[in-house]
Short mmCIF file of N, CA and C in Angstrom, two decimals:
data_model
loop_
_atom_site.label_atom_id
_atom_site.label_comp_id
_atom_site.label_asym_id
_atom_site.label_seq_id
_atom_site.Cartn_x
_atom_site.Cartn_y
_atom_site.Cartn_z
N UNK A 614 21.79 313.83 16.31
CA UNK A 614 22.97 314.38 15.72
C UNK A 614 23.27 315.76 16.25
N UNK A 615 24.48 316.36 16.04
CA UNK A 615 25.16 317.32 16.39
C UNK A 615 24.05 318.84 16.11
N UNK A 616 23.61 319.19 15.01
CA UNK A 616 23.00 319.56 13.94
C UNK A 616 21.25 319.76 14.64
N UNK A 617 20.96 318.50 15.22
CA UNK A 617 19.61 318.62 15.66
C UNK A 617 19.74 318.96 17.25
N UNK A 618 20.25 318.68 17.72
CA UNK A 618 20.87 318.92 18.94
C UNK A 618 21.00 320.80 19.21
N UNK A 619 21.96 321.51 18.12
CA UNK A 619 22.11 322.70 18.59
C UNK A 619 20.20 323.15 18.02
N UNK A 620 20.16 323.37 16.98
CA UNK A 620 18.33 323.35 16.70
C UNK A 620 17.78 323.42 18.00
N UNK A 621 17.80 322.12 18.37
CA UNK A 621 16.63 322.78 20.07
C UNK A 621 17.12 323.35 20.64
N UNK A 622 18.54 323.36 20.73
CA UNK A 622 18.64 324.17 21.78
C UNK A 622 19.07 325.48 21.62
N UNK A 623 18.86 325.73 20.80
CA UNK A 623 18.75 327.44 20.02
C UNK A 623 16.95 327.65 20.10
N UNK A 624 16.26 326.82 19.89
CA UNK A 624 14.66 327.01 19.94
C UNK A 624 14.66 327.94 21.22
N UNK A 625 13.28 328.89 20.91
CA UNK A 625 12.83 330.14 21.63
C UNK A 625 11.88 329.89 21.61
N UNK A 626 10.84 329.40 20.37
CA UNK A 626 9.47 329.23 20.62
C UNK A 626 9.34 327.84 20.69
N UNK A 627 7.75 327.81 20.89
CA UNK A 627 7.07 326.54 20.88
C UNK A 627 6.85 325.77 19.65
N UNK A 628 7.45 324.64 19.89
CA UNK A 628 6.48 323.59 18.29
C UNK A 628 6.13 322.45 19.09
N UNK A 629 4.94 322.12 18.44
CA UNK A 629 4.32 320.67 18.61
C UNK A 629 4.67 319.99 17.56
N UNK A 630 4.49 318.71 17.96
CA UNK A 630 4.51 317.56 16.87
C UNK A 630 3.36 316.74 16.94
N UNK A 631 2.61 316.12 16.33
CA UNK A 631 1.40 316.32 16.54
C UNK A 631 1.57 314.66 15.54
N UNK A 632 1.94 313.57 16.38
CA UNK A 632 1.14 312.25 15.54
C UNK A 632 0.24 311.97 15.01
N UNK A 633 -0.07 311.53 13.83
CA UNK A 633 -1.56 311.32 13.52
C UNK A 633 -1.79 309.91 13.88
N UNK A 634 -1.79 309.09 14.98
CA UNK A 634 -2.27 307.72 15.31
C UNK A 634 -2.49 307.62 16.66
N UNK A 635 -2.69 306.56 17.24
CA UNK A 635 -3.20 306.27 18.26
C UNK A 635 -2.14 306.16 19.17
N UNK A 636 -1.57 306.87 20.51
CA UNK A 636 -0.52 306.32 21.01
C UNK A 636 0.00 304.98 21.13
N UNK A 637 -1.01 303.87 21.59
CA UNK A 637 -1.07 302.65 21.48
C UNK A 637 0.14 302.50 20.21
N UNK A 638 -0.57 302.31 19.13
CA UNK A 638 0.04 301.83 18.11
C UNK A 638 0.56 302.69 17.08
N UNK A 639 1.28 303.41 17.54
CA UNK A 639 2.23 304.53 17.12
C UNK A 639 3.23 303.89 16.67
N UNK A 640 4.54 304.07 15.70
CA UNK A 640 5.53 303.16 14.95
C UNK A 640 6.45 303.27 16.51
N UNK A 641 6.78 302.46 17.04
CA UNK A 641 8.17 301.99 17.97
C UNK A 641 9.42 303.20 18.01
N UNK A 642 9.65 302.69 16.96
CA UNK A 642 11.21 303.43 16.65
C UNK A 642 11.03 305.32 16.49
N UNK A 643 9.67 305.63 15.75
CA UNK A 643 9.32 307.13 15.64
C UNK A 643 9.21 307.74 17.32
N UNK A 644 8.63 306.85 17.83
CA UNK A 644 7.83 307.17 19.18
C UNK A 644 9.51 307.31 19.94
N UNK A 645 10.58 306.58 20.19
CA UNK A 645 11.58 307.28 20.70
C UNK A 645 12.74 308.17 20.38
N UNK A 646 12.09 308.30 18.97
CA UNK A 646 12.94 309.40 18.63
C UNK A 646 12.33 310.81 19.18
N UNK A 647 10.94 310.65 19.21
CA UNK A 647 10.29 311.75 19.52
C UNK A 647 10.30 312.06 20.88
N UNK A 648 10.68 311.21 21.61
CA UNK A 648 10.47 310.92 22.95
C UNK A 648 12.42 311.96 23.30
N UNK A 649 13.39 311.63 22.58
CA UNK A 649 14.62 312.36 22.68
C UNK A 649 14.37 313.44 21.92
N UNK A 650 13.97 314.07 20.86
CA UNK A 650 13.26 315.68 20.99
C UNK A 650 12.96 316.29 22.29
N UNK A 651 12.25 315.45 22.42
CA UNK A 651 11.01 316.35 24.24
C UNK A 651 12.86 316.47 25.32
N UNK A 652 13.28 315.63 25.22
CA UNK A 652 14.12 315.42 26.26
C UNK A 652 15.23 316.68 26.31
N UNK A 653 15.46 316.82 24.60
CA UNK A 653 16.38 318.01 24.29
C UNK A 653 16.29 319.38 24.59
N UNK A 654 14.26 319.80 24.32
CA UNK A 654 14.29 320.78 24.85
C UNK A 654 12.95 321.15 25.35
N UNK A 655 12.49 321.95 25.59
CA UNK A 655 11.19 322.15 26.59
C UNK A 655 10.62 322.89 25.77
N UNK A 656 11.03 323.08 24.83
CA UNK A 656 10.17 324.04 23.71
C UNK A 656 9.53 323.04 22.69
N UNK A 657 9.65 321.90 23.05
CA UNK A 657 9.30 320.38 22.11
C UNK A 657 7.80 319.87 22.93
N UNK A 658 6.63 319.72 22.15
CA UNK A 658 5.72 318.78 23.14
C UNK A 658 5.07 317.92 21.95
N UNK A 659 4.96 317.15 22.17
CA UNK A 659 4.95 315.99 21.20
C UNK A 659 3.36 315.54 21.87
N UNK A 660 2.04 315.26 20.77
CA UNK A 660 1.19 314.70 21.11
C UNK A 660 0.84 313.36 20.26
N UNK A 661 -0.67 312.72 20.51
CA UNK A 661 -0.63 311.80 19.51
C UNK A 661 -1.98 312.14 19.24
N UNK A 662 -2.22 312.26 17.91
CA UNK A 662 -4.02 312.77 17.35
C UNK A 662 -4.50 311.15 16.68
N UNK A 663 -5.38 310.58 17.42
CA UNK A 663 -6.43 309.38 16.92
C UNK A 663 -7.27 310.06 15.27
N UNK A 664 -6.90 310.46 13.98
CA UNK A 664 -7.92 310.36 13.27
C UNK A 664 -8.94 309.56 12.96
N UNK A 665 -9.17 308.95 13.81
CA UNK A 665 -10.23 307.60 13.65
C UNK A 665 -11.23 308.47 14.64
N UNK A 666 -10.97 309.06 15.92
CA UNK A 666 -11.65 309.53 17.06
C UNK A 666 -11.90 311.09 16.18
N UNK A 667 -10.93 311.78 16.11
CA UNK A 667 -10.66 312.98 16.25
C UNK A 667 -11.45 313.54 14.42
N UNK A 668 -12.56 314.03 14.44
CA UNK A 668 -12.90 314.33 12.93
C UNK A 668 -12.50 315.62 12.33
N UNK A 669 -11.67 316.59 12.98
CA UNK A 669 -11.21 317.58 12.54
C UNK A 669 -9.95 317.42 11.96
N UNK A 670 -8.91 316.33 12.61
CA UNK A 670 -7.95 315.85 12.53
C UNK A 670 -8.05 314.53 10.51
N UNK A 671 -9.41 314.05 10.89
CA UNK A 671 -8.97 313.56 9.98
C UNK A 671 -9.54 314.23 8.39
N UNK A 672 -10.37 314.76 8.69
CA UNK A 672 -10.79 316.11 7.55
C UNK A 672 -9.48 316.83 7.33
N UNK A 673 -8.63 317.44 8.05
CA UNK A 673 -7.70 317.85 7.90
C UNK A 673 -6.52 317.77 7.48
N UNK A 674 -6.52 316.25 7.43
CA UNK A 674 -5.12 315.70 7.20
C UNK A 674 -5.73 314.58 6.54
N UNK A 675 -6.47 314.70 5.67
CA UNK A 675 -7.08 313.53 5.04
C UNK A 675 -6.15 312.43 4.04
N UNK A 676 -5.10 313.12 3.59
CA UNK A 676 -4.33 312.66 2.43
C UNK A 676 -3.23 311.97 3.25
N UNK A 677 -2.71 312.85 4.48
CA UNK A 677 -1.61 311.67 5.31
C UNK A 677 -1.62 310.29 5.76
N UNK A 678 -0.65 309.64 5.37
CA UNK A 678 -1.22 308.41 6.02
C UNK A 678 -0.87 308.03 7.64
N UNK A 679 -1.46 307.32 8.16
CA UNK A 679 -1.05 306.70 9.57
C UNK A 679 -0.07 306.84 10.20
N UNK A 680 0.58 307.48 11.15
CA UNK A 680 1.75 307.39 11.68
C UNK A 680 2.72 308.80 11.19
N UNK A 681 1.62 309.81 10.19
CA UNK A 681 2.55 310.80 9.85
C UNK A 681 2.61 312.00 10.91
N UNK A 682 3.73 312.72 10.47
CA UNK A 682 3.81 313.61 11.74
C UNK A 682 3.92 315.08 10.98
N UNK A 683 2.92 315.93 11.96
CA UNK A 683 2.11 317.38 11.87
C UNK A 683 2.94 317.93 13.04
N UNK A 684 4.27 318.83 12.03
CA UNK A 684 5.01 320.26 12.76
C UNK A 684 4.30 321.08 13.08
N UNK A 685 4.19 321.83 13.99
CA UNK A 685 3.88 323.34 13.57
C UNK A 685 4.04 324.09 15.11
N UNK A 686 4.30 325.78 14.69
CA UNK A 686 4.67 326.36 15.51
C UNK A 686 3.88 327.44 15.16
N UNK A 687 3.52 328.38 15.90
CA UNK A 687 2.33 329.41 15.49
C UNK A 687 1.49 329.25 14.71
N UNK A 688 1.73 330.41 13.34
CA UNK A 688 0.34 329.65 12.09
C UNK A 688 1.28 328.96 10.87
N UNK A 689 2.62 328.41 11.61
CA UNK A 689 2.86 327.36 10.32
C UNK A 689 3.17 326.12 10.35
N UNK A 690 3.12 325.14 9.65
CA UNK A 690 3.14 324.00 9.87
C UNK A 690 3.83 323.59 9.11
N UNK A 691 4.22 321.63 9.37
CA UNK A 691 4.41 321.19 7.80
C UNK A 691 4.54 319.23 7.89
N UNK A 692 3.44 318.85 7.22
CA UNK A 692 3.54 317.65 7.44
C UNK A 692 4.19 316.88 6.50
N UNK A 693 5.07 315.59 7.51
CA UNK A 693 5.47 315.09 7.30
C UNK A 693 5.07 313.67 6.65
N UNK A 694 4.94 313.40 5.75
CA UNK A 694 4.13 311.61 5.39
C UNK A 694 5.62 310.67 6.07
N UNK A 695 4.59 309.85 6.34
CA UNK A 695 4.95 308.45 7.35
C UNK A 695 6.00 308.02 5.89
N UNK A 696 5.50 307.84 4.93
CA UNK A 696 6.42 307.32 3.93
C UNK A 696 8.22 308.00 3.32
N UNK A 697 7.94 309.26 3.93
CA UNK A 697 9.04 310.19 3.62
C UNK A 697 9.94 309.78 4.89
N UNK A 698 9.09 309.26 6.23
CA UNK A 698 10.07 308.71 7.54
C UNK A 698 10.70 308.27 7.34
N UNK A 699 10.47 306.85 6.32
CA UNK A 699 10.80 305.44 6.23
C UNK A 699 10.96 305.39 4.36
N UNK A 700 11.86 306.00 4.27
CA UNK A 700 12.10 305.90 2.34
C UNK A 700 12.50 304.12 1.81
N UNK A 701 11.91 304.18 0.93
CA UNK A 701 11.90 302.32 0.21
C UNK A 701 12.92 303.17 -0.84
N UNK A 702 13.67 301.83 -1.17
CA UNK A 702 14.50 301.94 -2.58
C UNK A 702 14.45 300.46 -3.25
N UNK A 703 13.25 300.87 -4.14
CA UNK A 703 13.05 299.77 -5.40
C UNK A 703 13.88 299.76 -5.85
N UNK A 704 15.20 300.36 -6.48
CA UNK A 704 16.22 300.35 -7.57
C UNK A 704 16.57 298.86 -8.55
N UNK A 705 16.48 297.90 -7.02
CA UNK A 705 17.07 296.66 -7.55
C UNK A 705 16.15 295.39 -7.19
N UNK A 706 14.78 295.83 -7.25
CA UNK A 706 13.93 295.07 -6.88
C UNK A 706 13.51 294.07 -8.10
N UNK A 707 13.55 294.62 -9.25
CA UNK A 707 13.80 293.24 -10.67
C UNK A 707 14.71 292.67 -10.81
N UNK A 708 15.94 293.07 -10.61
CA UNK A 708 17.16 292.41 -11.03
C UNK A 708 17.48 291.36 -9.70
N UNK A 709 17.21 291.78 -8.33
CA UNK A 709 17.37 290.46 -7.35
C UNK A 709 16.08 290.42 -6.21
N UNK A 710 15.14 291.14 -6.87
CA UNK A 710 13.88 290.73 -6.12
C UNK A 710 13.81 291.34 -4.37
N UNK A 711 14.73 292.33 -4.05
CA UNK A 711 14.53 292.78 -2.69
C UNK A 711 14.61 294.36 -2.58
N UNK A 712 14.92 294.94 -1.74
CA UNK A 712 14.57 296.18 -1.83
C UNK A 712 14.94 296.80 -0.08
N UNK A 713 15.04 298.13 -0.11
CA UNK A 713 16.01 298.50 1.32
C UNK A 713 14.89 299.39 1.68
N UNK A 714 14.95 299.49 3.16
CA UNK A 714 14.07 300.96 3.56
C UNK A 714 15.29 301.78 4.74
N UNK A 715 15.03 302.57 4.78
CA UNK A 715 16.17 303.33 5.67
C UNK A 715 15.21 304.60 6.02
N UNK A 716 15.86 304.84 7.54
CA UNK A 716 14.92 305.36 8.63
C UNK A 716 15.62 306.57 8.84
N UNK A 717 14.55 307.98 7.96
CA UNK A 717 14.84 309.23 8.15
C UNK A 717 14.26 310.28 8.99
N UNK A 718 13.99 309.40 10.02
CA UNK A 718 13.21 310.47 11.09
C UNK A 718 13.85 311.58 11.41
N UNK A 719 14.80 311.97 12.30
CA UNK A 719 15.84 313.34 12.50
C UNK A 719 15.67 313.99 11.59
N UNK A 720 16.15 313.25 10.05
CA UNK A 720 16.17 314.21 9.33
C UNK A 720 15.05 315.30 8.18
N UNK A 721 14.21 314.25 9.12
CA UNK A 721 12.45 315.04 8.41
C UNK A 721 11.77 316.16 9.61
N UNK A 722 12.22 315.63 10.82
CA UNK A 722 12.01 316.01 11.89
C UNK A 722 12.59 317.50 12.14
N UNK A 723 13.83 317.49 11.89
CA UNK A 723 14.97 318.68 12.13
C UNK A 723 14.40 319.63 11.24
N UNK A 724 14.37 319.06 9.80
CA UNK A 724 13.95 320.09 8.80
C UNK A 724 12.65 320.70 8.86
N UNK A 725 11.83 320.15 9.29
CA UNK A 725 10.53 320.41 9.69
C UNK A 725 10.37 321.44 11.07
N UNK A 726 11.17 321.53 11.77
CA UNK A 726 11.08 322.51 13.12
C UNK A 726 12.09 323.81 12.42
N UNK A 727 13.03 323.26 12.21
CA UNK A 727 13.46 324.41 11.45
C UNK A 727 12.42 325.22 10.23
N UNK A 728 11.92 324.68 9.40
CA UNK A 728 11.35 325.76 8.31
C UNK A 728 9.86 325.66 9.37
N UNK A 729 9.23 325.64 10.38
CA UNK A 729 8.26 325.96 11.33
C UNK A 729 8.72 327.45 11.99
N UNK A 730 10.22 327.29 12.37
CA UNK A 730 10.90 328.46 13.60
C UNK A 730 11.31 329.82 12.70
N UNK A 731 11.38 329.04 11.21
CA UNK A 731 12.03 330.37 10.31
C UNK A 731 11.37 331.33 9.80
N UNK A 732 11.51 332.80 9.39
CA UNK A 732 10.95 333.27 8.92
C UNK A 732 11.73 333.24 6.97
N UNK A 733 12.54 332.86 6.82
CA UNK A 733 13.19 332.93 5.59
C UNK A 733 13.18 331.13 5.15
N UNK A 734 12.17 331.48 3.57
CA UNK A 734 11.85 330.83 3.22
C UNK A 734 12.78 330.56 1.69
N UNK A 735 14.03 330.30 1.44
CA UNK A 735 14.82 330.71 0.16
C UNK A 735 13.65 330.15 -1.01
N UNK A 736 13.50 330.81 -1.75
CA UNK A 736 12.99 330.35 -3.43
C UNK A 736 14.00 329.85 -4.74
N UNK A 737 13.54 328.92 -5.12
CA UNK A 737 14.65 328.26 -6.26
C UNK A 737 13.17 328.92 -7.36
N UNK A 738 13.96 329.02 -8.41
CA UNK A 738 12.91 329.11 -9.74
C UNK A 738 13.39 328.27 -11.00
N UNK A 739 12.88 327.79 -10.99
CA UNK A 739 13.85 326.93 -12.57
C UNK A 739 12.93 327.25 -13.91
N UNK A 740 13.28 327.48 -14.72
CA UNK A 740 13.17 328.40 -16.15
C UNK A 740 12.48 326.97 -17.36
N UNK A 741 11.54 327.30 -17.68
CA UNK A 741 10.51 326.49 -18.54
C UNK A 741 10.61 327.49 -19.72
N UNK A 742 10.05 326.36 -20.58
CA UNK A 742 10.20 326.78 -21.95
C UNK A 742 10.77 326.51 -23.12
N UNK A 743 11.86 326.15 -22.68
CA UNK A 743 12.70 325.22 -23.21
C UNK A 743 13.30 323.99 -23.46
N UNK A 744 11.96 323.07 -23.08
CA UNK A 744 12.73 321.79 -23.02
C UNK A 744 13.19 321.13 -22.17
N UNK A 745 13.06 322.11 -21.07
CA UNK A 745 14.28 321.66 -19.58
C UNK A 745 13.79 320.17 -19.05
N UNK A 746 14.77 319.57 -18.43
CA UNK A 746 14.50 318.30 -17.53
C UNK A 746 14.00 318.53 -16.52
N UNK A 747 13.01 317.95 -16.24
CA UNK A 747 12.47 317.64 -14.92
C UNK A 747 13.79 317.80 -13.87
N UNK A 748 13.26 318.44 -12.81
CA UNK A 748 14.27 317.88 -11.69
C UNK A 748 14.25 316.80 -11.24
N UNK A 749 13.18 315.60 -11.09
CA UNK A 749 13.20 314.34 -10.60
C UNK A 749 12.60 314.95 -9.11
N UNK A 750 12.00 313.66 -8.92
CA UNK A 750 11.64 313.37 -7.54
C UNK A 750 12.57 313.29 -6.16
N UNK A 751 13.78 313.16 -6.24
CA UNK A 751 14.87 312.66 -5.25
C UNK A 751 15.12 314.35 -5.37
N UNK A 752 15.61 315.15 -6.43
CA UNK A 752 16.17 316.98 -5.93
C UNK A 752 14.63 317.63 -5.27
N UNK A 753 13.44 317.00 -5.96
CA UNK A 753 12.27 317.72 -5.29
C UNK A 753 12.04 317.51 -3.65
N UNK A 754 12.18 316.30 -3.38
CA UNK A 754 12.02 315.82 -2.18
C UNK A 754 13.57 316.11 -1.39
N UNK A 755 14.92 316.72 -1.66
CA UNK A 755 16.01 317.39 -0.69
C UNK A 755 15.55 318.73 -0.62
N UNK A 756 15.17 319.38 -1.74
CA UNK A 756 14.37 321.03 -1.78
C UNK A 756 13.55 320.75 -0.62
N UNK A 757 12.35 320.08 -0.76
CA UNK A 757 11.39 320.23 0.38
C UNK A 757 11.88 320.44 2.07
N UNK A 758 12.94 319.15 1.84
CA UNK A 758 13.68 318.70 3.07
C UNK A 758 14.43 319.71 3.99
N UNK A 759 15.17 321.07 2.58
CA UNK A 759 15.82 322.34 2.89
C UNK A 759 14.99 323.11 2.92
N UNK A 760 13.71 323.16 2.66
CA UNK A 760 12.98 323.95 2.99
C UNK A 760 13.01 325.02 1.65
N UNK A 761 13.27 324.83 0.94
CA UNK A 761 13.42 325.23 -0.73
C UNK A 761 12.23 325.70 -0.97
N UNK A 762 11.52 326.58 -1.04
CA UNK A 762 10.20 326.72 -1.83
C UNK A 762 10.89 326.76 -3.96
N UNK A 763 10.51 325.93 -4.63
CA UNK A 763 10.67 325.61 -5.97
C UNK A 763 9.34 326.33 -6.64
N UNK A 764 9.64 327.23 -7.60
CA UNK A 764 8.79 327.24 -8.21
C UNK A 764 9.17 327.61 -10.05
N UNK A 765 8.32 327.49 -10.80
CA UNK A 765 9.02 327.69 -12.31
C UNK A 765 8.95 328.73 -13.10
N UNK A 766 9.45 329.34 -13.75
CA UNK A 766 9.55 330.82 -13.78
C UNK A 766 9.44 330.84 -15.55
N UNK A 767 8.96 330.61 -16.80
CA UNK A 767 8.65 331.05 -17.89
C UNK A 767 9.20 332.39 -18.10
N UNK A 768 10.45 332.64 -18.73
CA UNK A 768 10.85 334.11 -19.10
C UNK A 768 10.08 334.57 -20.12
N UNK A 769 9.72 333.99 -21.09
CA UNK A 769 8.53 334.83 -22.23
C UNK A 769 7.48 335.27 -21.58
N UNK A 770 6.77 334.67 -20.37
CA UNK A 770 5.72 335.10 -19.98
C UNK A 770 5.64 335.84 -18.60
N UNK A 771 6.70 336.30 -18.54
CA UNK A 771 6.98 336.69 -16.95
C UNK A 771 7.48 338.30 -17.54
N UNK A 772 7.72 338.98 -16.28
CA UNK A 772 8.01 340.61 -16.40
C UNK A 772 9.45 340.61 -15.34
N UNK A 773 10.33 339.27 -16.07
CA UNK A 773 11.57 339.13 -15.79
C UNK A 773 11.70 338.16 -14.68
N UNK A 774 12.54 338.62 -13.58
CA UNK A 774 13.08 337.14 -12.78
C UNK A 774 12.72 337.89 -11.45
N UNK A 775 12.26 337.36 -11.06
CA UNK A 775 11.21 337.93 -9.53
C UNK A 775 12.34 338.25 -8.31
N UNK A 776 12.16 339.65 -8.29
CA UNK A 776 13.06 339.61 -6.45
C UNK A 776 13.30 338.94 -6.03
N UNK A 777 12.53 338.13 -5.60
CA UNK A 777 12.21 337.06 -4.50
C UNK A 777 13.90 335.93 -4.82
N UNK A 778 13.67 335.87 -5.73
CA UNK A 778 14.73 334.70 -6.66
C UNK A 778 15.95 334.57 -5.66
N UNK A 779 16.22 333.63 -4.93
CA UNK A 779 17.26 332.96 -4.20
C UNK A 779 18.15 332.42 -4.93
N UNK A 780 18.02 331.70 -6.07
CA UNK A 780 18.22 330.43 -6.80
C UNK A 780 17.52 330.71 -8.25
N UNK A 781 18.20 330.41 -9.19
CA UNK A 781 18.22 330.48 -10.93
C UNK A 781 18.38 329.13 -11.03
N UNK A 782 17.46 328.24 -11.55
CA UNK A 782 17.90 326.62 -11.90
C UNK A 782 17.46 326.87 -13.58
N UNK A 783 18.98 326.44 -14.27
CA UNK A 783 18.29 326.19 -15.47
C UNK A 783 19.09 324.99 -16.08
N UNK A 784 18.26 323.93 -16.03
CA UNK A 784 17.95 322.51 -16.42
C UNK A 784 18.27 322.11 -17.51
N UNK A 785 19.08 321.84 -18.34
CA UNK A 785 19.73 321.45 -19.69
C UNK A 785 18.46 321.61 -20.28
N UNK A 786 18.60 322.92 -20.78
CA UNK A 786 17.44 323.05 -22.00
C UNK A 786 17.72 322.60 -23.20
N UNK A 787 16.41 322.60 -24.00
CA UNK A 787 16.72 321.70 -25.50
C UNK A 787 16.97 322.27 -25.88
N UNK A 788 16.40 324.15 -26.19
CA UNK A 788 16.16 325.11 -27.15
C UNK A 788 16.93 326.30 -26.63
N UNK A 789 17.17 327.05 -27.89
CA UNK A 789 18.26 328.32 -27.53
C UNK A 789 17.15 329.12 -26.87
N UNK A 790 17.74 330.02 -26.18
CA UNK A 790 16.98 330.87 -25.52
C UNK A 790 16.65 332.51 -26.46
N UNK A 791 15.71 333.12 -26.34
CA UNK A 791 15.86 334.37 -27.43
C UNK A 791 16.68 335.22 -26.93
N UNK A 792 17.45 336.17 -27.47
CA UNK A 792 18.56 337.60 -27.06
C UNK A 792 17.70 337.98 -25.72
N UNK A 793 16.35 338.57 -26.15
CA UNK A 793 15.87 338.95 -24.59
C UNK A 793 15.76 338.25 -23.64
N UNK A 794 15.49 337.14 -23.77
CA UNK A 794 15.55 336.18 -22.14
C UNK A 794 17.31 335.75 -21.96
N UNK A 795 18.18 335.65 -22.64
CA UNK A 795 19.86 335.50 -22.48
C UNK A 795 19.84 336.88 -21.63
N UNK A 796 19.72 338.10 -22.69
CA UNK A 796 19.61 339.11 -21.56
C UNK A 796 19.50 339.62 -20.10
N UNK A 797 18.12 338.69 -19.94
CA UNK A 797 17.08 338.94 -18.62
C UNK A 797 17.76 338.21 -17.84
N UNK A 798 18.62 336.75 -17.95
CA UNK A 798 19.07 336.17 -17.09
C UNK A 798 20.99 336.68 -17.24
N UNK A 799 21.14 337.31 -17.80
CA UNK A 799 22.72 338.26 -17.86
C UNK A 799 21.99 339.36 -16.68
N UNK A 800 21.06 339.84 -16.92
CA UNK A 800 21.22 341.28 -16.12
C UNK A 800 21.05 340.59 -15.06
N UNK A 801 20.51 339.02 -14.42
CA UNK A 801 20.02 339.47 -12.88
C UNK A 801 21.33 338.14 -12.43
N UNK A 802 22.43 337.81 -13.43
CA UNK A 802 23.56 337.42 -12.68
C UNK A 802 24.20 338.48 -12.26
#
């Protein structure tokens, strides 16, 4: 895409991509997408790590599964699970027994060299305490994707709303909030 395209070719430094499988039997379809990365720009080198051979590799990445792919550019990284490549949607798997997978490589890929090349990491904080809703798994997993660092911010127990704060998420709470925390989040709109 348009989008991943300028990405490399704005790249200055180096990133690897770093397969965790055997070239041999590496997924098909991952292997030429990765193969048009390298092609885009020379700041791209794409390897393949055997954790079966390699015991640092698989100590290391013990929790990834097969076929996942390890960004990184200086001292940061960020792996990708093979399952986040290839997203399943159960939704309608009781009602007619089948189910879809759709193939997000680029877009795990892109996001992943990008928050590797960046030094700005935006912070979301969403406000506990009250009852709030979960964000769900589907806003946690686009945060990750944007490179969102999420974290939850308790106004009773905090010494207000942290610099850092990019982003104020507050989640249909159950409970009124007290004058001082209405306050705390008036003064830092």
């Amino acid at each position: 895409g348009e989008k991943t395209k300028q990405l490399l070719s704005e790249l200055d430094e180096d990133v690897t991509i770093s397969v965790l499988a055997e070239e041999s039997s590496a997924d098909a379809t991952l292997n030429r997408l990765l193969e048009r990365y390298e092609e885009e720009s020379d700041h791209i080198t794409v390897k393949y790590v055997d954790p079966a051979v390699n015991i640092g590799a698989a100590q290391t990445y013990s929790d990834a599964t097969t076929n996942s792919v390890v960004v990184s550019s200086g001292n940061k990284e960020t792996v990708i699970d093979y399952y986040d490549i290839y997203q399943s949607d159960y939704s309608s798997y009781y009602t007619t027994g089948s189910y879809s997978t759709s193939f997000d490589g680029e877009g795990q890929l892109t996001s992943a060299i990008a928050n590797v090349t960046s030094d700005d990491t935006p912070i979301l904080y969403s406000i506990t305490g009250h009852g709030e809703s979960s964000t769900g798994s589907s806003v946690e997993s686009l945060m990750r994707k944007q490179n969102v660092t999420q974290s939850d911010l308790n106004l009773m127990t905090s010494n207000g709303i942290p610099d850092d704060c990019d982003c104020l998420l507050i989640n249909a709470p159950t409970s009124d909030y007290s004058a001082e925390e209405a306050d705390t989040v008036i003064n830092y709109l």
